PDB file of C-alpha atoms in Angstrom:
ATOM      1  CA  LYS A   1      20.370  17.214  -7.112  1.00  0.00           C
ATOM      2  CA  HIS A   2      17.800  14.719  -6.002  1.00  0.00           C
ATOM      3  CA  ILE A   3      17.858  11.179  -7.437  1.00  0.00           C
ATOM      4  CA  ALA A   4      14.329  11.704  -8.765  1.00  0.00           C
ATOM      5  CA  GLN A   5      15.475  14.755 -10.722  1.00  0.00           C
ATOM      6  CA  LEU A   6      18.432  12.838 -12.145  1.00  0.00           C
ATOM      7  CA  GLY A   7      16.306  10.066 -13.686  1.00  0.00           C
ATOM      8  CA  GLY A   8      16.669   7.538 -10.888  1.00  0.00           C
ATOM      9  CA  CYS A   9      12.936   6.872 -10.739  1.00  0.00           C
ATOM     10  CA  ASP A  10      12.856   6.098 -14.458  1.00  0.00           C
ATOM     11  CA  GLY A  11      15.690   3.606 -14.126  1.00  0.00           C
ATOM     12  CA  ILE A  12      14.056   1.804 -11.210  1.00  0.00           C
ATOM     13  CA  LEU A  13      10.578   1.731 -12.754  1.00  0.00           C
ATOM     14  CA  ASN A  14      11.905   0.594 -16.129  1.00  0.00           C
ATOM     15  CA  ALA A  15      13.808  -2.253 -14.458  1.00  0.00           C
ATOM     16  CA  MET A  16      10.640  -3.298 -12.640  1.00  0.00           C
ATOM     17  CA  LEU A  17       8.640  -3.252 -15.870  1.00  0.00           C
ATOM     18  CA  SER A  18      11.317  -5.137 -17.821  1.00  0.00           C
ATOM     19  CA  HIS A  19      11.813  -7.874 -15.216  1.00  0.00           C
ATOM     20  CA  LYS A  20       8.345  -8.332 -13.715  1.00  0.00           C
ATOM     21  CA  GLU A  21       8.880 -11.952 -12.692  1.00  0.00           C
ATOM     22  CA  VAL A  22      12.245 -11.534 -10.937  1.00  0.00           C
ATOM     23  CA  ASP A  23      11.508 -11.499  -7.188  1.00  0.00           C
ATOM     24  CA  CYS A  24      14.849 -10.175  -5.994  1.00  0.00           C
ATOM     25  CA  LEU A  25      14.867  -7.307  -8.506  1.00  0.00           C
ATOM     26  CA  GLN A  26      11.306  -6.341  -7.568  1.00  0.00           C
ATOM     27  CA  ALA A  27      12.152  -6.417  -3.857  1.00  0.00           C
ATOM     28  CA  MET A  28      15.290  -4.300  -4.273  1.00  0.00           C
ATOM     29  CA  ALA A  29      13.526  -1.845  -6.576  1.00  0.00           C
ATOM     30  CA  LEU A  30      10.675  -1.456  -4.104  1.00  0.00           C
ATOM     31  CA  GLY A  31      13.176  -0.838  -1.324  1.00  0.00           C
ATOM     32  CA  ALA A  32      14.692   1.996  -3.351  1.00  0.00           C
ATOM     33  CA  LEU A  33      11.268   3.417  -4.241  1.00  0.00           C
ATOM     34  CA  LYS A  34      10.284   3.371  -0.584  1.00  0.00           C
ATOM     35  CA  VAL A  35      13.185   5.652   0.271  1.00  0.00           C
ATOM     36  CA  ILE A  36      12.466   7.948  -2.684  1.00  0.00           C
ATOM     37  CA  SER A  37       8.753   8.112  -1.788  1.00  0.00           C
ATOM     38  CA  LEU A  38       9.533   9.626   1.606  1.00  0.00           C
ATOM     39  CA  ASP A  39      10.303  13.145   0.381  1.00  0.00           C
ATOM     40  CA  ALA A  40       8.266  15.652  -1.592  1.00  0.00           C
ATOM     41  CA  VAL A  41      10.387  15.689  -4.762  1.00  0.00           C
ATOM     42  CA  GLY A  42      10.556  11.929  -4.984  1.00  0.00           C
ATOM     43  CA  GLN A  43       6.914  11.491  -4.097  1.00  0.00           C
ATOM     44  CA  SER A  44       5.642  13.925  -6.733  1.00  0.00           C
ATOM     45  CA  THR A  45       7.911  12.361  -9.373  1.00  0.00           C
ATOM     46  CA  LEU A  46       6.696   8.865  -8.523  1.00  0.00           C
ATOM     47  CA  ILE A  47       3.040   9.915  -8.583  1.00  0.00           C
ATOM     48  CA  LEU A  48       3.449  11.554 -12.008  1.00  0.00           C
ATOM     49  CA  LYS A  49       4.992   8.331 -13.334  1.00  0.00           C
ATOM     50  CA  GLY A  50       2.062   6.162 -12.210  1.00  0.00           C
ATOM     51  CA  THR A  51       4.118   4.315  -9.638  1.00  0.00           C
ATOM     52  CA  GLY A  52       1.086   3.222  -7.602  1.00  0.00           C
ATOM     53  CA  SER A  53      -0.087   1.025 -10.460  1.00  0.00           C
ATOM     54  CA  ILE A  54       3.393  -0.422 -11.029  1.00  0.00           C
ATOM     55  CA  VAL A  55       3.744  -1.217  -7.320  1.00  0.00           C
ATOM     56  CA  ALA A  56       0.287  -2.820  -7.224  1.00  0.00           C
ATOM     57  CA  ASP A  57       1.232  -4.927 -10.263  1.00  0.00           C
ATOM     58  CA  SER A  58       4.416  -6.117  -8.558  1.00  0.00           C
ATOM     59  CA  MET A  59       2.445  -6.997  -5.438  1.00  0.00           C
ATOM     60  CA  ASP A  60      -0.101  -8.926  -7.550  1.00  0.00           C
ATOM     61  CA  ARG A  61       2.635 -10.888  -9.336  1.00  0.00           C
ATOM     62  CA  HIS A  62       4.445 -11.863  -6.123  1.00  0.00           C
ATOM     63  CA  PRO A  63       1.666 -12.412  -3.564  1.00  0.00           C
ATOM     64  CA  ASN A  64       3.684 -14.689  -1.274  1.00  0.00           C
ATOM     65  CA  ASN A  65       6.848 -12.603  -1.125  1.00  0.00           C
ATOM     66  CA  ALA A  66       6.582 -10.823   2.220  1.00  0.00           C
ATOM     67  CA  THR A  67       9.284  -8.284   1.351  1.00  0.00           C
ATOM     68  CA  ILE A  68       7.512  -7.215  -1.834  1.00  0.00           C
ATOM     69  CA  GLN A  69       4.205  -7.020   0.008  1.00  0.00           C
ATOM     70  CA  SER A  70       5.461  -4.977   2.967  1.00  0.00           C
ATOM     71  CA  GLU A  71       7.566  -2.620   0.822  1.00  0.00           C
ATOM     72  CA  GLY A  72       4.652  -2.201  -1.567  1.00  0.00           C
ATOM     73  CA  CYS A  73       2.269  -1.291   1.253  1.00  0.00           C
ATOM     74  CA  ALA A  74       4.759   1.258   2.594  1.00  0.00           C
ATOM     75  CA  ILE A  75       5.191   2.886  -0.824  1.00  0.00           C
ATOM     76  CA  LEU A  76       1.455   3.059  -1.494  1.00  0.00           C
ATOM     77  CA  CYS A  77       0.969   4.634   1.933  1.00  0.00           C
ATOM     78  CA  ASN A  78       3.781   7.142   1.348  1.00  0.00           C
ATOM     79  CA  LEU A  79       2.397   8.082  -2.058  1.00  0.00           C
ATOM     80  CA  ALA A  80      -1.089   8.567  -0.616  1.00  0.00           C
ATOM     81  CA  ARG A  81       0.103  11.153   1.911  1.00  0.00           C
ATOM     82  CA  ASN A  82       0.551  14.694   0.662  1.00  0.00           C
ATOM     83  CA  VAL A  83       3.238  17.011   2.011  1.00  0.00           C
ATOM     84  CA  ASP A  84       0.639  18.652   4.281  1.00  0.00           C
ATOM     85  CA  GLN A  85      -0.238  15.154   5.631  1.00  0.00           C
ATOM     86  CA  SER A  86      -3.640  15.144   3.926  1.00  0.00           C
ATOM     87  CA  VAL A  87      -4.397  11.969   1.985  1.00  0.00           C
ATOM     88  CA  ARG A  88      -5.063  11.856  -1.738  1.00  0.00           C
ATOM     89  CA  LEU A  89      -7.584   9.690  -3.525  1.00  0.00           C
ATOM     90  CA  VAL A  90      -6.070   6.261  -4.146  1.00  0.00           C
ATOM     91  CA  SER A  91      -7.166   3.837  -6.838  1.00  0.00           C
ATOM     92  CA  GLU A  92      -9.264   0.761  -6.200  1.00  0.00           C
ATOM     93  CA  ARG A  93      -6.302  -1.205  -7.567  1.00  0.00           C
ATOM     94  CA  GLU A  94      -4.011   0.181  -4.852  1.00  0.00           C
ATOM     95  CA  ILE A  95      -6.591  -0.624  -2.163  1.00  0.00           C
ATOM     96  CA  GLU A  96      -7.033  -4.127  -3.563  1.00  0.00           C
ATOM     97  CA  ALA A  97      -3.260  -4.731  -3.598  1.00  0.00           C
ATOM     98  CA  VAL A  98      -3.035  -3.847   0.104  1.00  0.00           C
ATOM     99  CA  ILE A  99      -6.019  -6.026   1.007  1.00  0.00           C
ATOM    100  CA  ASN A 100      -4.584  -8.923  -1.014  1.00  0.00           C
ATOM    101  CA  ALA A 101      -1.271  -8.513   0.832  1.00  0.00           C
ATOM    102  CA  ILE A 102      -3.138  -9.328   4.047  1.00  0.00           C
ATOM    103  CA  LEU A 103      -4.989 -12.283   2.556  1.00  0.00           C
ATOM    104  CA  SER A 104      -1.837 -13.766   0.994  1.00  0.00           C
ATOM    105  CA  ASN A 105       0.370 -13.291   4.082  1.00  0.00           C
ATOM    106  CA  PRO A 106      -1.871 -13.714   7.126  1.00  0.00           C
ATOM    107  CA  ASN A 107       0.959 -14.940   9.349  1.00  0.00           C
ATOM    108  CA  SER A 108       3.504 -12.263   8.477  1.00  0.00           C
ATOM    109  CA  SER A 109       3.273  -9.586  11.125  1.00  0.00           C
ATOM    110  CA  GLY A 110       5.417  -7.222   9.005  1.00  0.00           C
ATOM    111  CA  VAL A 111       3.045  -7.461   6.050  1.00  0.00           C
ATOM    112  CA  ILE A 112      -0.052  -7.215   8.232  1.00  0.00           C
ATOM    113  CA  GLU A 113       1.244  -4.168  10.112  1.00  0.00           C
ATOM    114  CA  GLY A 114       2.253  -2.405   6.889  1.00  0.00           C
ATOM    115  CA  ALA A 115      -1.004  -3.242   5.151  1.00  0.00           C
ATOM    116  CA  CYS A 116      -3.191  -2.180   8.077  1.00  0.00           C
ATOM    117  CA  PHE A 117      -1.218   1.047   8.440  1.00  0.00           C
ATOM    118  CA  ALA A 118      -1.703   1.737   4.711  1.00  0.00           C
ATOM    119  CA  LEU A 119      -5.450   1.075   5.009  1.00  0.00           C
ATOM    120  CA  LEU A 120      -5.578   3.356   8.046  1.00  0.00           C
ATOM    121  CA  CYS A 121      -3.836   6.046   6.007  1.00  0.00           C
ATOM    122  CA  PHE A 122      -6.197   5.598   3.040  1.00  0.00           C
ATOM    123  CA  ALA A 123      -9.246   5.606   5.331  1.00  0.00           C
ATOM    124  CA  SER A 124      -8.237   8.922   6.864  1.00  0.00           C
ATOM    125  CA  SER A 125      -9.605  10.558   3.699  1.00  0.00           C
ATOM    126  CA  ASN A 126     -13.352  10.488   3.159  1.00  0.00           C
ATOM    127  CA  ASP A 127     -12.605  10.252  -0.573  1.00  0.00           C
ATOM    128  CA  ASN A 128     -11.268   6.712  -0.108  1.00  0.00           C
ATOM    129  CA  ILE A 129     -13.892   5.335   2.276  1.00  0.00           C
ATOM    130  CA  GLY A 130     -16.348   4.224  -0.419  1.00  0.00           C
ATOM    131  CA  SER A 131     -13.711   2.309  -2.379  1.00  0.00           C
ATOM    132  CA  ILE A 132     -12.421   0.608   0.763  1.00  0.00           C
ATOM    133  CA  ARG A 133     -15.931  -0.246   1.950  1.00  0.00           C
ATOM    134  CA  ASN A 134     -16.922  -1.592  -1.480  1.00  0.00           C
ATOM    135  CA  ASN A 135     -14.011  -4.021  -1.696  1.00  0.00           C
ATOM    136  CA  PRO A 136     -15.593  -7.459  -1.164  1.00  0.00           C
ATOM    137  CA  GLN A 137     -12.563  -8.702   0.827  1.00  0.00           C
ATOM    138  CA  ILE A 138     -12.105  -5.816   3.289  1.00  0.00           C
ATOM    139  CA  GLN A 139     -14.085  -7.338   6.141  1.00  0.00           C
ATOM    140  CA  ARG A 140     -12.327 -10.695   5.806  1.00  0.00           C
ATOM    141  CA  ALA A 141      -8.901  -9.038   5.633  1.00  0.00           C
ATOM    142  CA  LEU A 142      -9.494  -6.900   8.718  1.00  0.00           C
ATOM    143  CA  GLU A 143     -10.913  -9.825  10.708  1.00  0.00           C
ATOM    144  CA  LEU A 144      -7.936 -11.996   9.732  1.00  0.00           C
ATOM    145  CA  SER A 145      -5.499  -9.238  10.692  1.00  0.00           C
ATOM    146  CA  PHE A 146      -7.162  -8.711  14.053  1.00  0.00           C
ATOM    147  CA  ARG A 147      -7.411 -12.423  14.818  1.00  0.00           C
ATOM    148  CA  ASN A 148      -3.789 -13.232  13.883  1.00  0.00           C
ATOM    149  CA  HIS A 149      -2.067 -10.072  15.156  1.00  0.00           C
ATOM    150  CA  PRO A 150      -4.285  -8.374  17.760  1.00  0.00           C
ATOM    151  CA  GLU A 151      -1.414  -6.735  19.629  1.00  0.00           C
ATOM    152  CA  ALA A 152       0.211  -5.322  16.504  1.00  0.00           C
ATOM    153  CA  VAL A 153      -2.823  -4.097  14.571  1.00  0.00           C
ATOM    154  CA  GLY A 154      -5.848  -4.283  16.854  1.00  0.00           C
ATOM    155  CA  GLU A 155      -6.044  -0.521  17.284  1.00  0.00           C
ATOM    156  CA  TYR A 156      -5.575   0.123  13.553  1.00  0.00           C
ATOM    157  CA  VAL A 157      -8.354  -2.332  12.698  1.00  0.00           C
ATOM    158  CA  GLN A 158     -10.756  -0.764  15.189  1.00  0.00           C
ATOM    159  CA  ILE A 159     -10.094   2.724  13.830  1.00  0.00           C
ATOM    160  CA  ILE A 160     -10.521   1.571  10.221  1.00  0.00           C
ATOM    161  CA  LEU A 161     -13.786  -0.209  11.019  1.00  0.00           C
ATOM    162  CA  GLY A 162     -15.017   2.873  12.859  1.00  0.00           C
ATOM    163  CA  ARG A 163     -14.287   5.084   9.859  1.00  0.00           C
ATOM    164  CA  LEU A 164     -15.946   2.641   7.479  1.00  0.00           C
ATOM    165  CA  ARG A 165     -19.093   2.630   9.635  1.00  0.00           C
ATOM    166  CA  LYS A 166     -19.126   6.373  10.310  1.00  0.00           C
ATOM    167  CA  ILE A 167     -18.970   7.748   6.772  1.00  0.00           C
ATOM    168  CA  THR A 168     -21.825   6.847   4.498  1.00  0.00           C
ATOM    169  CA  ALA A 169     -21.149   6.234   0.824  1.00  0.00           C
TER     170      ALA A 169
END
């Protein structure tokens, strides 16, 4: 059986909720959730349990921990993608967590790459464009990403900006 079907997600999420301030626990838990979020059974279980909000909360509580930020961005991206590779509607809170990851870690190429990839994923659905566009920090975050890491995320940033301009709210 799959770890998600055996209660593994509950154990991880409960540990995260019980020990919100413990960096190393949050980082390890996010690492485990990232692996679980890669397959359909794990992904659907995590979505049903409101994992996006829990991940965003962890990212908000530990803004300067690059591991938590990059793992969080990867999980939010994985949870946004459906099995058929379409992208579901993500919450403004999830979008804000990814944008804040950029603003809090402008010199971490791992965080910036993960965050820009997550934003690119979110922006591939017209349903998310309005929420991304309406975030007051999106322009600043994308400019900072492009300026500090043009080789790593320049193409992502250009595609995101193009999608934000193309689709009207």
